[in-house]
mmCIF file of C-alpha atoms and ligand atoms in Angstrom:
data_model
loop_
_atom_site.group_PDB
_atom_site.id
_atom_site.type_symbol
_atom_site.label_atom_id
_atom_site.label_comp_id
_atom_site.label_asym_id
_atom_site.label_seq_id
_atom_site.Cartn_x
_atom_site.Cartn_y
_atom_site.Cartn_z
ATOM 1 C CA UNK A 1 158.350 125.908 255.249
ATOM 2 C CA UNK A 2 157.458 124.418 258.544
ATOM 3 C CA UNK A 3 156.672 127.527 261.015
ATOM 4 C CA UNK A 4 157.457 128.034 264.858
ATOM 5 C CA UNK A 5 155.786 130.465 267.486
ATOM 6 C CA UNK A 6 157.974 131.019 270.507
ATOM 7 C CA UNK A 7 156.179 131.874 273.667
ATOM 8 C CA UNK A 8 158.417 133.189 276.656
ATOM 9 C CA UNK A 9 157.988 134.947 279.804
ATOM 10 C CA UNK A 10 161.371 136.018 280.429
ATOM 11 C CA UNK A 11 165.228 136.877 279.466
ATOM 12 C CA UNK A 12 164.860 134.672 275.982
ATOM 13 C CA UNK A 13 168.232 133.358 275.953
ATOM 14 C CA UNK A 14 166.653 129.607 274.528
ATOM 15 C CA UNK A 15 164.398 131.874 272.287
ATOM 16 C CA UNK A 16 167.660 133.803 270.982
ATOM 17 C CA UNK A 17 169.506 130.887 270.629
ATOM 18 C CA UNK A 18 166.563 128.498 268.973
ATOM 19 C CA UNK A 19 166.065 132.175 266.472
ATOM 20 C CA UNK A 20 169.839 132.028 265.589
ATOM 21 C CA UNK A 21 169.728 128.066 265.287
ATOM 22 C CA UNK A 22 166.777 128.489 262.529
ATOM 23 C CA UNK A 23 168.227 131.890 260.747
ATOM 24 C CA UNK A 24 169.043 130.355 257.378
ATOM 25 C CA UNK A 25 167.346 126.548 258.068
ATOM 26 C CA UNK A 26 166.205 125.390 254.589
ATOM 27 C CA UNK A 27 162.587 124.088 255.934
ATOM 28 C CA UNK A 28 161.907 125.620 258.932
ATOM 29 C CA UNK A 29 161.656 129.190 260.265
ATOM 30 C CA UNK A 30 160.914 131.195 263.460
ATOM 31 C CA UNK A 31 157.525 132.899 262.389
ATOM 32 C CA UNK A 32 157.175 135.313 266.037
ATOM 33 C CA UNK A 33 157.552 135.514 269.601
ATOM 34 C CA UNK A 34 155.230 135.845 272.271
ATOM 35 C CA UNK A 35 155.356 136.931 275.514
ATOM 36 C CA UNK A 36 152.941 137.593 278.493
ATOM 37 C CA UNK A 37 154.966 139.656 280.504
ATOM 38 C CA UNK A 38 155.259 143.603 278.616
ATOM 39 C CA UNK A 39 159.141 144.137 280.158
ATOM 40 C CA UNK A 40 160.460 140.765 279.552
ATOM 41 C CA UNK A 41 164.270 140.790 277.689
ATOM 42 C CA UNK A 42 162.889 138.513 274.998
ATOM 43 C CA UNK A 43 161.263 141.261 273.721
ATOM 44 C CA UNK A 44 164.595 143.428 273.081
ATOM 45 C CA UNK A 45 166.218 140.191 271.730
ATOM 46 C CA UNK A 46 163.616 139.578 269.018
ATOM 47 C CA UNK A 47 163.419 143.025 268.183
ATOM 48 C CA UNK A 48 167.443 142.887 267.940
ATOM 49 C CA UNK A 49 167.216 139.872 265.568
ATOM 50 C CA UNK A 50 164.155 141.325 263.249
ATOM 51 C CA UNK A 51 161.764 138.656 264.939
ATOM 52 C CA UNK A 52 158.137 139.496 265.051
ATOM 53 C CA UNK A 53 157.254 139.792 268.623
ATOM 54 C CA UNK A 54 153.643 140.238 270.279
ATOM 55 C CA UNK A 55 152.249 140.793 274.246
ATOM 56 C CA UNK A 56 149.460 139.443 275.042
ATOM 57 C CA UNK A 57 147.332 138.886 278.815
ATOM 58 C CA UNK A 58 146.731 136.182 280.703
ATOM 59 C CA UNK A 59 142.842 137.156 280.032
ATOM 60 C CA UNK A 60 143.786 136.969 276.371
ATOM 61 C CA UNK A 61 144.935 133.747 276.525
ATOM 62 C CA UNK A 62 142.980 131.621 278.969
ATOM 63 C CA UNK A 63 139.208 133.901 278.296
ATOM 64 C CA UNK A 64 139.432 134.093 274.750
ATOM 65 C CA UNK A 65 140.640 132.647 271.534
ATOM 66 C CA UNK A 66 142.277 135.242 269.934
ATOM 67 C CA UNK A 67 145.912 133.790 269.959
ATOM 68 C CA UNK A 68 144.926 130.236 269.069
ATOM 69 C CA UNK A 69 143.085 132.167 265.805
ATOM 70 C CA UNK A 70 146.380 134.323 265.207
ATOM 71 C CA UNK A 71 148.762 131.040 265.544
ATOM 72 C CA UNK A 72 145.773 129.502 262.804
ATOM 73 C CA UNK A 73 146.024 132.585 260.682
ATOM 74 C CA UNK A 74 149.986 131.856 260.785
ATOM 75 C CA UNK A 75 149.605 128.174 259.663
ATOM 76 C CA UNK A 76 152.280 127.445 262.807
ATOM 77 C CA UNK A 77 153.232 124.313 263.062
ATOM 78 C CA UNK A 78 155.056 123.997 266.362
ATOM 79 C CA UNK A 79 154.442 126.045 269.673
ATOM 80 C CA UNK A 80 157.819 125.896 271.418
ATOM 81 C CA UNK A 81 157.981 126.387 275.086
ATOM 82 C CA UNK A 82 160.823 128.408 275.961
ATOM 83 C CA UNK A 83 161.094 130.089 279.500
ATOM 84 C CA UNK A 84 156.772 130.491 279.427
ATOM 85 C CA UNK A 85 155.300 130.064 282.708
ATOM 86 C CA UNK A 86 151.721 130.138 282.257
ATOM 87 C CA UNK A 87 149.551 127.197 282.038
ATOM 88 C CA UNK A 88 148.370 126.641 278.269
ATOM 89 C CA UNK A 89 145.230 126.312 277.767
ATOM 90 C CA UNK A 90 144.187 122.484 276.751
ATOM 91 C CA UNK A 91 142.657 123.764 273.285
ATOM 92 C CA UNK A 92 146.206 124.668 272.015
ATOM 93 C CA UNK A 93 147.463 121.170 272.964
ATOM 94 C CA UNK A 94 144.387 119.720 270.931
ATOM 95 C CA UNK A 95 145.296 121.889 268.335
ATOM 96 C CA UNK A 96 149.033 122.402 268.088
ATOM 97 C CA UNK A 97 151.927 120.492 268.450
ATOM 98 C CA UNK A 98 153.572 122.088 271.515
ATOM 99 C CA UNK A 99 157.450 121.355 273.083
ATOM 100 C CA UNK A 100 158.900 122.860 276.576
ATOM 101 C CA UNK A 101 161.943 122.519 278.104
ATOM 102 C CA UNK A 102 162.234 122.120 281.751
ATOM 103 C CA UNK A 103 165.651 122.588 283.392
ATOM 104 C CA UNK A 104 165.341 119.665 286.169
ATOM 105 C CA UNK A 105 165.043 115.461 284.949
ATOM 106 C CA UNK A 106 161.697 115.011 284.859
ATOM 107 C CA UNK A 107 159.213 113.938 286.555
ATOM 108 C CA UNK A 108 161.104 115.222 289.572
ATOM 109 C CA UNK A 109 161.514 118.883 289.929
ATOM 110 C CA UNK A 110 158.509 119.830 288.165
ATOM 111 C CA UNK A 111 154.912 121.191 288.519
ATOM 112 C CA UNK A 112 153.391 124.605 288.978
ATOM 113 C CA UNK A 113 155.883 127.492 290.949
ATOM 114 C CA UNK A 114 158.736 125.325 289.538
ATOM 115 C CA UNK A 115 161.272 127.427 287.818
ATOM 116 C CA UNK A 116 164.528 128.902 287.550
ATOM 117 C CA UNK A 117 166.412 129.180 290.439
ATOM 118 C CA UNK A 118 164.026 127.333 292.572
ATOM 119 C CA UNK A 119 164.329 124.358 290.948
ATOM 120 C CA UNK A 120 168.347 124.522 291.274
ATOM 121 C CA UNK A 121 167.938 125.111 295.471
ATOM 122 C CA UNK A 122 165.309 122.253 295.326
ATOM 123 C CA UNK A 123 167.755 119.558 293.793
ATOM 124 C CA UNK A 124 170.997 121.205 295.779
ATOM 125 C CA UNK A 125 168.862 120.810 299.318
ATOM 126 C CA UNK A 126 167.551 117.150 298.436
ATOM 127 C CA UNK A 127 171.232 116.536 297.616
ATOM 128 C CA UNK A 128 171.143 115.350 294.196
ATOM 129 C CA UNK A 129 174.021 113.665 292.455
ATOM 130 C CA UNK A 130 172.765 115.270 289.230
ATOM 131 C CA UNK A 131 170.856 117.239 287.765
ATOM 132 C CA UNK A 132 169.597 118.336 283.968
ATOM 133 C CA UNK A 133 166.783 119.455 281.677
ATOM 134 C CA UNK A 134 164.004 117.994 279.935
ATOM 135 C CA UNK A 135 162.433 118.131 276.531
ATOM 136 C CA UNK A 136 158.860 117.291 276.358
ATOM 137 C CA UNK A 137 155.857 117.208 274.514
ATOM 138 C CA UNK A 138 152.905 119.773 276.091
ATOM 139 C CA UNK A 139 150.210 117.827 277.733
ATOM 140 C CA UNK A 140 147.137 119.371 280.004
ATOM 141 C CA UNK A 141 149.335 119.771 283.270
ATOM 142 C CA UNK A 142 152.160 121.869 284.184
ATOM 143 C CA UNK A 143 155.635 119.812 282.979
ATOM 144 C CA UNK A 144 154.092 116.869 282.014
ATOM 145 C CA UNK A 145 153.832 115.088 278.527
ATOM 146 C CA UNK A 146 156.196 112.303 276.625
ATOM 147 C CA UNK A 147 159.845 113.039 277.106
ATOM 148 C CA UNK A 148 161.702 113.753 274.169
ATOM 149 C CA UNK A 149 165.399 114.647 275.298
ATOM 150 C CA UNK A 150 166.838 113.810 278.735
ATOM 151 C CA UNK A 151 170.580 115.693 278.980
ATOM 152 C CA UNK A 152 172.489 115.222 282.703
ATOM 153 C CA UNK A 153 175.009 117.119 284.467
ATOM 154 C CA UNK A 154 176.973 116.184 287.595
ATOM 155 C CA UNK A 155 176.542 118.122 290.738
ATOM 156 C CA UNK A 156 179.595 119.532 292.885
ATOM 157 C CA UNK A 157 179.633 119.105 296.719
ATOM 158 C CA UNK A 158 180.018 123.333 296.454
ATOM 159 C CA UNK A 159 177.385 123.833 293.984
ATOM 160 C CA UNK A 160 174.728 126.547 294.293
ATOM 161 C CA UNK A 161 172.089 127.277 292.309
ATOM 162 C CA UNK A 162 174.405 129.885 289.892
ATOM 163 C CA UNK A 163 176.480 127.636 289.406
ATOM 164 C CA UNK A 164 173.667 124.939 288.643
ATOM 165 C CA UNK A 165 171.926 127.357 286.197
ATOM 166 C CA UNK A 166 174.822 127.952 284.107
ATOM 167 C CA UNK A 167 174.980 124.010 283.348
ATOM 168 C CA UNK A 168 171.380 123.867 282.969
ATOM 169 C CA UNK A 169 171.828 126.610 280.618
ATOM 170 C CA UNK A 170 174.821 125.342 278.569
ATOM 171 C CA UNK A 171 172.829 122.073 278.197
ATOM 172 C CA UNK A 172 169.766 123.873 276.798
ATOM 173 C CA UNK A 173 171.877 125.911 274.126
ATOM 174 C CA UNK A 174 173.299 122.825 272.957
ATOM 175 C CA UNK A 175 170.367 120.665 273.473
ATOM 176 C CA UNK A 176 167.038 122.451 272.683
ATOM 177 C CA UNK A 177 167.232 123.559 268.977
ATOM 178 C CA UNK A 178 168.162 120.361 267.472
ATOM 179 C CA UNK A 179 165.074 118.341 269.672
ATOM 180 C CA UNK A 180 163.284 121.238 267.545
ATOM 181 C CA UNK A 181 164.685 120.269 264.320
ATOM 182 C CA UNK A 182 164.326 116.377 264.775
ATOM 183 C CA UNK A 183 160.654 116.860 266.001
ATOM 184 C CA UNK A 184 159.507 119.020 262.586
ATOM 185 C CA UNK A 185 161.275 116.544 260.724
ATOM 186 C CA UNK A 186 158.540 114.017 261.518
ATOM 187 C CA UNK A 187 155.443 116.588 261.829
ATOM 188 C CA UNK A 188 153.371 116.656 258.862
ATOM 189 C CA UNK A 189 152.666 120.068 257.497
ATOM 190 C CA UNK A 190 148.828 119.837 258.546
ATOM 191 C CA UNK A 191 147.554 123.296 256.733
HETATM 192 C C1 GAR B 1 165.011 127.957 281.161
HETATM 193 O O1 GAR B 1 165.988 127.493 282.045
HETATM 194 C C2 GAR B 1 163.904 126.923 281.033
HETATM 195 O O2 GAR B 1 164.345 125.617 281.180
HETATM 196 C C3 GAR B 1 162.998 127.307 282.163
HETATM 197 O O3 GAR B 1 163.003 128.719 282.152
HETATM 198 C C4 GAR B 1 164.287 129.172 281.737
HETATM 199 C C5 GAR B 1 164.119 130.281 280.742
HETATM 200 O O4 GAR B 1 165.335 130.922 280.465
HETATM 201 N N1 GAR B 1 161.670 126.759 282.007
HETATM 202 C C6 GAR B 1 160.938 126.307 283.029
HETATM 203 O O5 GAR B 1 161.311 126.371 284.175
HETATM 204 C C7 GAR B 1 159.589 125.709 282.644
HETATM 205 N N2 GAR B 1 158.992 125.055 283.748
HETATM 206 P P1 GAR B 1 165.447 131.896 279.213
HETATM 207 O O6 GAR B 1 164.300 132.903 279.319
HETATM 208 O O7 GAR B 1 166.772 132.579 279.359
HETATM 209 O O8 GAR B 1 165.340 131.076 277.973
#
């Protein structure tokens, strides 16, 4: 069984929807969540769908080495990205194999303070044609690393960022779980 660790800071809908995606997968499975923010929705959603799911500081995981030990411990095999807004550490990149999605076409759009509806007004005031979201590997710097998955989606002279978000979004449900599946199809199991 190849083993994922979710990491969010937020509402979870990509980690609910990557959890559901996995339920009965014959080789891989969502081993926990984890979150740095105590009140974030991902935390009711995991509990909802019997998913192990941790808090843990910012202290915890840039000062010490206590999560990169746990993931260890767990044997993961693939950090996914979903919705986490923290910088991680370079040591889990060395370590782990790590994925993010970002919901702009990278490289534009991107980089620290870039998220959510900020990235919508961003691409609606530079008055992009499109819009989209990104799969990538994790490097050392904020929304950077190979691209995995590019999806597009067509911007309206009317649109606003809700509007924006909830293509974003529909791309990511549709998109996200099976750049999972494809990319621990070709990781070795390393422990
Ligand atoms: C998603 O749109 C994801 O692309 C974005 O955060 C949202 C999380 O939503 N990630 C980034 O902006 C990373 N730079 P969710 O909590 O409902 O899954």
């Amino acid at each position: 069984m190849k083993k994922i660790a979710i990491l969010a800071s937020g509402s979870g809908s990509n980690a609910e929807n990557i959890i559901l995606f996995f339920q009965h997968h014959p080789f891989i499975r969502i081993d926990s969540v984890w979150t740095n923010k105590s009140d974030a929705f991902v935390l009711e959603r995991a509990e909802r769908l019997n998913v192990e799911a941790h808090v843990f500081t910012k202290n915890e995981l840039a000062q010490t080495d206590q999560l990169l030990v746990e993931f260890k411990k767990r044997k993961i095999d693939l950090i996914v990205l979903a919705g986490f807004l923290l910088l991680l550490p370079p040591k889990f990149v060395r370590e782990f194999q790590v994925v993010n999605i970002h919901p702009a076409l990278l490289p534009a759009y991107g980089g620290k303070g870039m998220y959510g509806a900020r990235v919508h007004q961003a691409v609606i005031d530079n008055k992009e044609k499109e819009s989209g979201i990104t799969i990538h590997l994790v490097d050392e710097q904020y929304d950077h690393g190979k691209i995995l998955v590019q999806a597009k989606c067509s911007i309206d002279p009317d649109e606003t960022p809700e509007t924006l978000a909830e293509k974003i979004h529909q791309l990511e449900m549709e998109h996200f779980p099976k750049a999972i599946e494809k990319l621990l199809k070709k990781v070795p199991k390393v422990n």
